[in-house]
């Protein structure tokens, strides 16, 4: 039972992106949501959570209390702005030094466990865990070897240095948290992870925010016409997420007599990663295909407004080339909107019976699937009901229940090993 778990205080490391950043912009995405949602719920269970991230503005307080027994430390490591993720390995030493300075005054046993997120955080995490004599729990979120197996033709593969760093973290971690069984198998087969150290803990959805609601009311609030056939994409604008597939599919749908006059695509997110090299690529592609008036690119929004966008959409499309889970999919389902997603990574688990999976990224195929669904309201209604029931099993409380079990097991194992060594 969680009440008996001997956890008092833990450190979370999210080096490359702050849990306070707006998801969908820059490097912020599902990882940010995961860290913030789990930290707050751990705090409500009586566990103090200290989150360490890199400062990206001089206006950020060195330590910010965000309630629920959670604090975020902004550590100076490199310039505040203009430093992309690829340059961050050069700041690992500075970040680690800043972290050690923050807790230098703390007595032995100050933290019970370290949970690092993404490989950069893991590099600092295994140093900190060893220094404090506590176990390291690590969540990859994405893996270079998986991404490189599905890299788009207009994207760059992840560098060898990242692969090496990920292998080191896998070897050092006392426990590895995988989002799905597929990710767990990838850790074992691609990184030689010890299967006994790999634990499957699905992410969650905030079932208080993402709820079914009136499509008409949502459309009125957002200024979407009642008769629009709305396809929604939510996420960072970059080749990995493949928004171009949807724009090309839309160009075909626009010629379809069934829905052509009404179909519209909204891309909700900001340029990120290699997408920063061509931030206007979606608009330029839409103009070149003659559908500029049907494609709207909007900045990311806060969660209540995002929930309205999900409710307003007829279908949410997730054409990613790689996803460890797919929080967008499960959030859309919780709002009662069916999902069309690529059959990759953790998306089959996230989508379940609430949507349609598509093999590959051929825009012709995607146009066919989207067109059929947009033209079949009864099918959409059936998927909507299935999706709401499916999402109900993925609340963040269930995620935290399982995480606490993983933490407790790691702490107990470490204590046993110390007892044997003494």
Coordinates of C-alpha atoms in Angstrom, one line a residue:
X1 CA 0.0 0.0 0.0
X2 CA 1.3 3.5 -0.8
X3 CA 0.8 4.7 2.8
X4 CA 3.6 2.4 3.9
X5 CA 6.1 3.5 1.3
X6 CA 9.2 4.9 3.1
X7 CA 9.6 7.9 0.8
X8 CA 10.0 11.4 2.2
X9 CA 11.8 13.5 -0.4
X10 CA 12.9 12.9 -3.9
X11 CA 14.8 14.8 -6.7
X12 CA 13.5 15.0 -10.2
X13 CA 15.9 16.1 -13.0
X14 CA 14.5 17.6 -16.2
X15 CA 17.6 19.4 -17.5
X16 CA 16.7 20.4 -21.1
X17 CA 13.2 21.7 -20.5
X18 CA 11.3 23.1 -17.5
X19 CA 8.0 21.5 -16.3
X20 CA 6.7 25.0 -16.2
X21 CA 7.2 25.6 -19.9
X22 CA 4.3 25.7 -22.3
X23 CA 4.0 22.3 -24.0
X24 CA 4.0 22.5 -27.8
X25 CA 6.6 25.3 -27.9
X26 CA 10.4 24.9 -28.2
X27 CA 11.5 21.6 -26.6
X28 CA 8.5 21.4 -24.3
X29 CA 6.1 18.6 -24.9
X30 CA 4.8 15.4 -23.2
X31 CA 7.8 15.2 -21.0
X32 CA 7.0 18.5 -19.4
X33 CA 3.4 17.4 -18.7
X34 CA 4.6 14.1 -17.3
X35 CA 7.1 15.7 -14.8
X36 CA 4.6 18.4 -13.6
X37 CA 1.6 16.1 -13.3
X38 CA 3.5 13.3 -11.4
X39 CA 5.4 15.7 -9.2
X40 CA 2.2 17.4 -8.0
X41 CA 0.5 14.2 -7.3
X42 CA 3.5 12.8 -5.4
X43 CA 3.5 16.0 -3.4
X44 CA -0.2 15.4 -2.5
X45 CA 0.8 11.9 -1.3
X46 CA 3.2 13.6 1.3
X47 CA 6.4 13.3 -0.7
X48 CA 8.5 16.5 -1.1
X49 CA 9.6 16.8 -4.7
X50 CA 12.6 19.0 -5.7
X51 CA 12.8 19.5 -9.5
X52 CA 16.0 20.6 -11.1
X53 CA 16.0 22.2 -14.6
X54 CA 18.2 24.6 -16.6
X55 CA 17.5 28.3 -16.3
X56 CA 16.4 29.9 -19.6
X57 CA 15.8 33.5 -18.4
X58 CA 17.4 35.8 -15.9
X59 CA 13.8 36.5 -14.6
X60 CA 13.4 33.0 -13.3
X61 CA 13.8 32.7 -9.5
X62 CA 16.6 30.3 -8.5
X63 CA 13.9 28.3 -6.6
X64 CA 10.2 28.5 -7.2
X65 CA 7.6 27.0 -5.0
X66 CA 4.7 25.8 -7.1
X67 CA 2.5 24.2 -4.3
X68 CA 1.7 20.6 -3.5
X69 CA 5.1 20.3 -1.8
X70 CA 6.9 20.8 -5.1
X71 CA 9.7 23.2 -5.8
X72 CA 11.5 23.9 -9.1
X73 CA 15.2 24.9 -9.1
X74 CA 16.4 26.9 -12.1
X75 CA 20.2 26.2 -12.4
X76 CA 22.4 28.4 -14.5
X77 CA 24.2 26.3 -17.1
X78 CA 25.2 28.2 -20.2
X79 CA 23.5 31.2 -21.7
X80 CA 19.9 31.7 -21.0
X81 CA 18.8 31.9 -24.6
X82 CA 19.9 30.7 -28.0
X83 CA 21.2 27.4 -26.7
X84 CA 19.5 24.5 -28.5
X85 CA 19.2 21.0 -27.2
X86 CA 22.1 19.7 -29.4
X87 CA 24.4 22.1 -27.5
X88 CA 23.4 21.0 -24.0
X89 CA 25.8 18.1 -23.6
X90 CA 28.5 20.7 -23.3
X91 CA 26.6 22.1 -20.2
X92 CA 26.3 18.9 -18.3
X93 CA 29.2 19.6 -16.0
X94 CA 28.0 23.2 -15.2
X95 CA 24.5 21.9 -14.5
X96 CA 25.8 19.1 -12.3
X97 CA 27.9 21.5 -10.4
X98 CA 24.9 23.8 -9.9
X99 CA 22.8 21.0 -8.6
X100 CA 25.5 19.9 -6.1
X101 CA 25.9 23.5 -4.8
X102 CA 22.1 23.7 -4.2
X103 CA 22.1 20.6 -1.9
X104 CA 25.6 21.0 -0.5
X105 CA 24.1 21.9 2.9
X106 CA 21.8 19.0 3.0
X107 CA 22.5 16.1 5.4
X108 CA 23.2 12.6 4.2
X109 CA 19.9 10.9 3.2
X110 CA 18.3 14.2 2.2
X111 CA 16.8 12.5 -0.9
X112 CA 15.5 9.0 -1.0
X113 CA 15.6 8.6 -4.8
X114 CA 16.5 10.4 -8.0
X115 CA 14.2 10.3 -11.0
X116 CA 15.7 11.6 -14.2
X117 CA 13.8 12.4 -17.4
X118 CA 15.5 12.1 -20.9
X119 CA 19.1 11.0 -21.4
X120 CA 20.7 14.4 -20.7
X121 CA 19.1 14.4 -17.2
X122 CA 20.2 10.8 -16.8
X123 CA 23.8 11.8 -17.3
X124 CA 23.5 14.2 -14.3
X125 CA 21.2 11.8 -12.5
X126 CA 23.6 8.9 -12.2
X127 CA 26.3 11.2 -10.9
X128 CA 24.0 12.8 -8.3
X129 CA 22.5 9.4 -7.3
X130 CA 26.0 8.0 -6.7
X131 CA 27.1 11.1 -4.8
X132 CA 24.1 10.9 -2.5
X133 CA 24.1 7.1 -2.2
X134 CA 20.5 6.7 -3.4
X135 CA 19.0 4.8 -6.3
X136 CA 18.5 6.3 -9.8
X137 CA 15.2 5.8 -11.6
X138 CA 15.2 6.9 -15.2
X139 CA 12.6 7.5 -17.9
X140 CA 13.8 7.9 -21.5
X141 CA 10.7 9.5 -23.0
X142 CA 12.4 9.1 -26.5
X143 CA 15.3 7.0 -27.6
X144 CA 17.8 7.8 -30.4
X145 CA 17.9 4.3 -31.8
X146 CA 14.2 4.2 -32.1
X147 CA 14.0 7.6 -33.6
X148 CA 16.8 6.9 -36.1
X149 CA 14.9 3.8 -37.3
X150 CA 12.0 6.0 -38.4
X151 CA 13.7 9.3 -39.4
X152 CA 12.0 11.3 -42.0
X153 CA 13.8 12.1 -45.3
X154 CA 13.9 15.8 -44.5
X155 CA 15.1 15.3 -41.0
X156 CA 18.5 14.5 -39.4
X157 CA 19.3 11.4 -37.4
X158 CA 20.2 11.7 -33.8
X159 CA 24.0 11.9 -33.3
X160 CA 26.1 9.0 -32.1
X161 CA 27.0 10.9 -28.9
X162 CA 23.4 10.7 -27.8
X163 CA 23.3 6.9 -28.4
X164 CA 26.4 6.5 -26.3
X165 CA 25.0 8.7 -23.5
X166 CA 21.8 6.7 -23.5
X167 CA 23.6 3.4 -23.2
X168 CA 25.5 4.8 -20.2
X169 CA 22.3 5.9 -18.5
X170 CA 20.7 2.5 -19.1
X171 CA 23.7 0.8 -17.5
X172 CA 23.7 3.1 -14.5
X173 CA 20.0 3.2 -13.7
X174 CA 18.7 1.1 -10.8
X175 CA 15.3 1.1 -12.5
X176 CA 14.1 2.1 -15.9
X177 CA 10.5 3.3 -16.5
X178 CA 9.0 2.5 -19.9
X179 CA 5.7 4.0 -21.1
X180 CA 4.6 0.8 -22.8
X181 CA 5.5 -2.9 -23.3
X182 CA 6.9 -1.9 -26.7
X183 CA 9.2 0.7 -25.2
X184 CA 10.3 -1.9 -22.6
X185 CA 11.2 -4.4 -25.4
X186 CA 13.1 -1.6 -27.2
X187 CA 15.2 -0.9 -24.0
X188 CA 16.1 -4.6 -23.8
X189 CA 16.7 -5.3 -27.5
X190 CA 18.3 -2.0 -28.5
X191 CA 20.1 -1.0 -25.3
X192 CA 20.7 -4.4 -23.6
X193 CA 18.8 -3.2 -20.5
X194 CA 18.4 -5.8 -17.7
X195 CA 14.8 -6.9 -18.0
X196 CA 14.5 -7.1 -14.3
X197 CA 15.2 -3.3 -14.0
X198 CA 12.6 -2.3 -16.6
X199 CA 9.1 -1.4 -15.3
X200 CA 6.1 -0.4 -17.5
X201 CA 4.2 2.6 -16.2
X202 CA 1.8 4.2 -18.7
X203 CA 1.5 8.0 -18.6
X204 CA -1.8 9.6 -17.7
X205 CA -4.3 12.2 -18.6
X206 CA -5.8 14.9 -16.3
X207 CA -9.4 13.7 -16.2
X208 CA -10.5 16.9 -14.5
X209 CA -9.5 19.1 -17.4
X210 CA -9.9 16.8 -20.4
X211 CA -13.5 15.9 -20.3
X212 CA -16.3 15.4 -22.9
X213 CA -18.3 18.6 -23.7
X214 CA -20.4 20.4 -26.2
X215 CA -18.8 20.6 -29.6
X216 CA -21.1 23.5 -30.5
X217 CA -20.0 25.5 -27.4
X218 CA -16.3 24.8 -28.0
X219 CA -16.6 25.9 -31.6
X220 CA -18.5 29.1 -30.6
X221 CA -15.7 29.9 -28.1
X222 CA -13.0 29.3 -30.6
X223 CA -14.7 30.9 -33.6
X224 CA -15.0 27.7 -35.7
X225 CA -17.9 27.4 -38.0
X226 CA -20.5 24.8 -37.1
X227 CA -20.3 23.1 -40.5
X228 CA -16.5 22.9 -40.7
X229 CA -15.0 19.4 -41.0
X230 CA -12.1 20.1 -38.6
X231 CA -8.9 18.0 -38.4
X232 CA -6.7 19.0 -35.5
X233 CA -3.0 18.5 -35.0
X234 CA -1.5 19.3 -31.6
X235 CA 2.3 19.3 -31.0
X236 CA 5.6 20.7 -31.9
X237 CA 6.1 21.6 -35.6
X238 CA 9.0 19.4 -36.7
X239 CA 9.6 16.6 -39.2
X240 CA 9.4 13.9 -36.4
X241 CA 5.8 14.9 -35.9
X242 CA 5.0 14.8 -39.7
X243 CA 2.5 17.7 -40.0
X244 CA 3.4 17.8 -43.7
X245 CA 1.6 14.4 -44.1
X246 CA -1.7 16.1 -43.0
X247 CA -1.2 19.1 -45.2
X248 CA -0.7 16.8 -48.2
X249 CA -3.7 14.7 -47.2
X250 CA -5.8 17.8 -46.8
X251 CA -4.9 18.9 -50.4
X252 CA -6.4 15.6 -51.6
X253 CA -9.5 15.9 -49.3
X254 CA -10.1 19.4 -50.6
X255 CA -10.9 17.8 -54.0
X256 CA -13.3 15.3 -52.4
X257 CA -16.9 16.1 -53.2
X258 CA -18.1 14.6 -49.9
X259 CA -16.3 17.0 -47.6
X260 CA -14.1 19.1 -49.8
X261 CA -15.9 22.4 -49.3
X262 CA -15.9 22.1 -45.5
X263 CA -12.5 20.5 -44.5
X264 CA -10.0 22.5 -42.6
X265 CA -6.8 21.7 -40.8
X266 CA -5.5 23.5 -37.6
X267 CA -1.9 22.9 -36.5
X268 CA -1.7 23.9 -32.8
X269 CA 2.0 24.2 -31.8
X270 CA 5.3 26.0 -32.4
X271 CA 8.4 25.2 -34.4
X272 CA 10.9 22.9 -32.6
X273 CA 14.0 20.9 -33.3
X274 CA 15.0 20.8 -36.9
X275 CA 11.6 22.5 -37.6
X276 CA 13.2 25.7 -36.4
X277 CA 15.3 25.8 -39.6
X278 CA 12.2 26.3 -41.7
X279 CA 9.5 27.7 -39.3
X280 CA 7.2 28.7 -42.2
X281 CA 7.4 25.3 -43.9
X282 CA 3.8 24.3 -43.1
X283 CA 2.4 27.6 -44.5
X284 CA 4.6 27.4 -47.5
X285 CA 3.6 23.8 -48.2
X286 CA -0.1 24.7 -47.9
X287 CA 0.3 27.6 -50.3
X288 CA 2.2 25.5 -52.8
X289 CA -0.6 22.9 -52.7
X290 CA -3.3 25.5 -53.0
X291 CA -4.8 25.0 -49.6
X292 CA -3.4 28.0 -47.7
X293 CA -7.0 29.1 -46.9
X294 CA -7.7 25.7 -45.3
X295 CA -4.6 25.4 -43.0
X296 CA -4.2 27.5 -39.9
X297 CA -1.0 27.4 -37.8
X298 CA -1.7 28.6 -34.3
X299 CA 0.6 28.9 -31.2
X300 CA 0.3 26.4 -28.4
X301 CA -2.4 27.2 -25.8
X302 CA -3.1 26.4 -22.1
X303 CA -4.8 23.2 -21.1
X304 CA -8.4 24.6 -20.7
X305 CA -8.3 26.1 -24.1
X306 CA -6.6 23.0 -25.5
X307 CA -9.5 20.9 -24.1
X308 CA -11.9 23.1 -26.1
X309 CA -9.9 22.6 -29.3
X310 CA -10.1 18.8 -28.8
X311 CA -13.9 19.1 -28.3
X312 CA -14.3 21.3 -31.3
X313 CA -12.4 18.9 -33.6
X314 CA -14.1 16.2 -35.6
X315 CA -10.9 14.2 -35.5
X316 CA -7.4 14.6 -33.9
X317 CA -4.6 13.4 -36.1
X318 CA -1.2 12.2 -34.8
X319 CA 1.0 11.2 -37.8
X320 CA 4.3 11.1 -35.8
X321 CA 7.1 8.9 -37.0
X322 CA 8.0 8.0 -33.4
X323 CA 6.1 8.4 -30.1
X324 CA 7.0 6.7 -26.8
X325 CA 3.3 7.1 -25.8
X326 CA 1.3 10.0 -27.2
X327 CA -0.3 12.2 -24.6
X328 CA -2.1 14.2 -27.2
X329 CA -4.0 11.1 -28.3
X330 CA -5.2 10.1 -24.8
X331 CA -6.1 13.8 -24.0
X332 CA -8.2 14.0 -27.2
X333 CA -10.0 10.7 -26.4
X334 CA -10.8 11.9 -22.9
X335 CA -12.6 14.9 -24.5
X336 CA -14.6 12.5 -26.7
X337 CA -12.8 13.1 -30.0
X338 CA -11.7 10.2 -32.1
X339 CA -8.0 9.9 -33.1
X340 CA -6.3 8.9 -36.3
X341 CA -2.7 8.0 -35.5
X342 CA 0.4 6.4 -37.0
X343 CA 0.8 2.8 -36.0
X344 CA 4.2 3.5 -34.2
X345 CA 5.7 3.3 -30.8
X346 CA 3.2 3.7 -27.9
X347 CA 0.4 5.2 -30.0
X348 CA -1.5 1.8 -30.3
X349 CA -1.7 1.7 -26.5
X350 CA -2.7 5.4 -26.2
X351 CA -5.4 5.2 -29.0
X352 CA -6.8 1.8 -28.1
X353 CA -10.4 1.4 -29.3
X354 CA -10.9 5.2 -29.6
X355 CA -9.5 5.7 -33.0
X356 CA -7.9 4.4 -36.2
X357 CA -4.3 3.4 -36.7
X358 CA -2.6 4.1 -40.1
X359 CA 0.3 2.1 -41.5
X360 CA 3.1 4.3 -42.9
X361 CA 3.0 8.0 -43.8
X362 CA 1.6 8.0 -47.3
X363 CA -0.6 11.1 -47.6
X364 CA -2.9 9.3 -50.0
X365 CA -3.6 6.6 -47.4
X366 CA -4.1 9.3 -44.7
X367 CA -6.5 11.2 -46.9
X368 CA -8.5 8.0 -47.4
X369 CA -8.7 7.2 -43.7
X370 CA -9.5 10.8 -42.6
X371 CA -12.0 11.2 -45.4
X372 CA -13.9 8.1 -44.5
X373 CA -14.1 9.0 -40.9
X374 CA -15.1 12.6 -41.5
X375 CA -17.9 11.3 -43.8
X376 CA -19.2 8.8 -41.2
X377 CA -20.6 10.6 -38.1
X378 CA -21.9 7.3 -36.7
X379 CA -18.5 5.8 -36.7
X380 CA -17.1 8.9 -35.1
X381 CA -19.7 8.7 -32.3
X382 CA -18.9 5.0 -31.7
X383 CA -15.1 5.8 -31.5
X384 CA -15.9 8.7 -29.2
X385 CA -17.7 6.5 -26.7
X386 CA -15.0 3.9 -26.8
X387 CA -12.3 6.6 -26.4
X388 CA -13.8 8.2 -23.3
X389 CA -14.0 4.8 -21.6
X390 CA -10.4 4.0 -22.7
X391 CA -9.0 7.3 -21.4
X392 CA -10.7 6.8 -18.1
X393 CA -8.2 4.0 -17.3
X394 CA -5.2 6.4 -17.7
X395 CA -5.6 8.9 -14.9
X396 CA -2.4 10.3 -13.5
X397 CA -3.2 8.9 -10.1
X398 CA -2.8 5.4 -11.5
X399 CA 0.5 6.4 -13.0
X400 CA 1.7 7.8 -9.6
X401 CA 0.5 4.6 -7.8
X402 CA 2.8 2.6 -10.0
X403 CA 5.7 5.0 -9.8
X404 CA 5.7 4.9 -6.1
X405 CA 5.9 1.1 -6.3
X406 CA 9.0 1.5 -8.5
X407 CA 10.6 4.0 -6.2
X408 CA 10.0 1.9 -3.1
X409 CA 11.4 -1.2 -4.8
X410 CA 14.5 0.6 -5.9
X411 CA 15.0 2.1 -2.4
X412 CA 14.5 -1.3 -0.8
X413 CA 16.9 -3.0 -3.2
X414 CA 19.5 -0.3 -2.6
X415 CA 19.1 -0.7 1.2
X416 CA 19.6 -4.5 0.9
X417 CA 22.7 -4.1 -1.2
X418 CA 24.2 -1.6 1.4
X419 CA 23.4 -4.1 4.2
X420 CA 25.1 -6.9 2.4
X421 CA 28.2 -4.7 1.6
X422 CA 28.5 -3.7 5.3

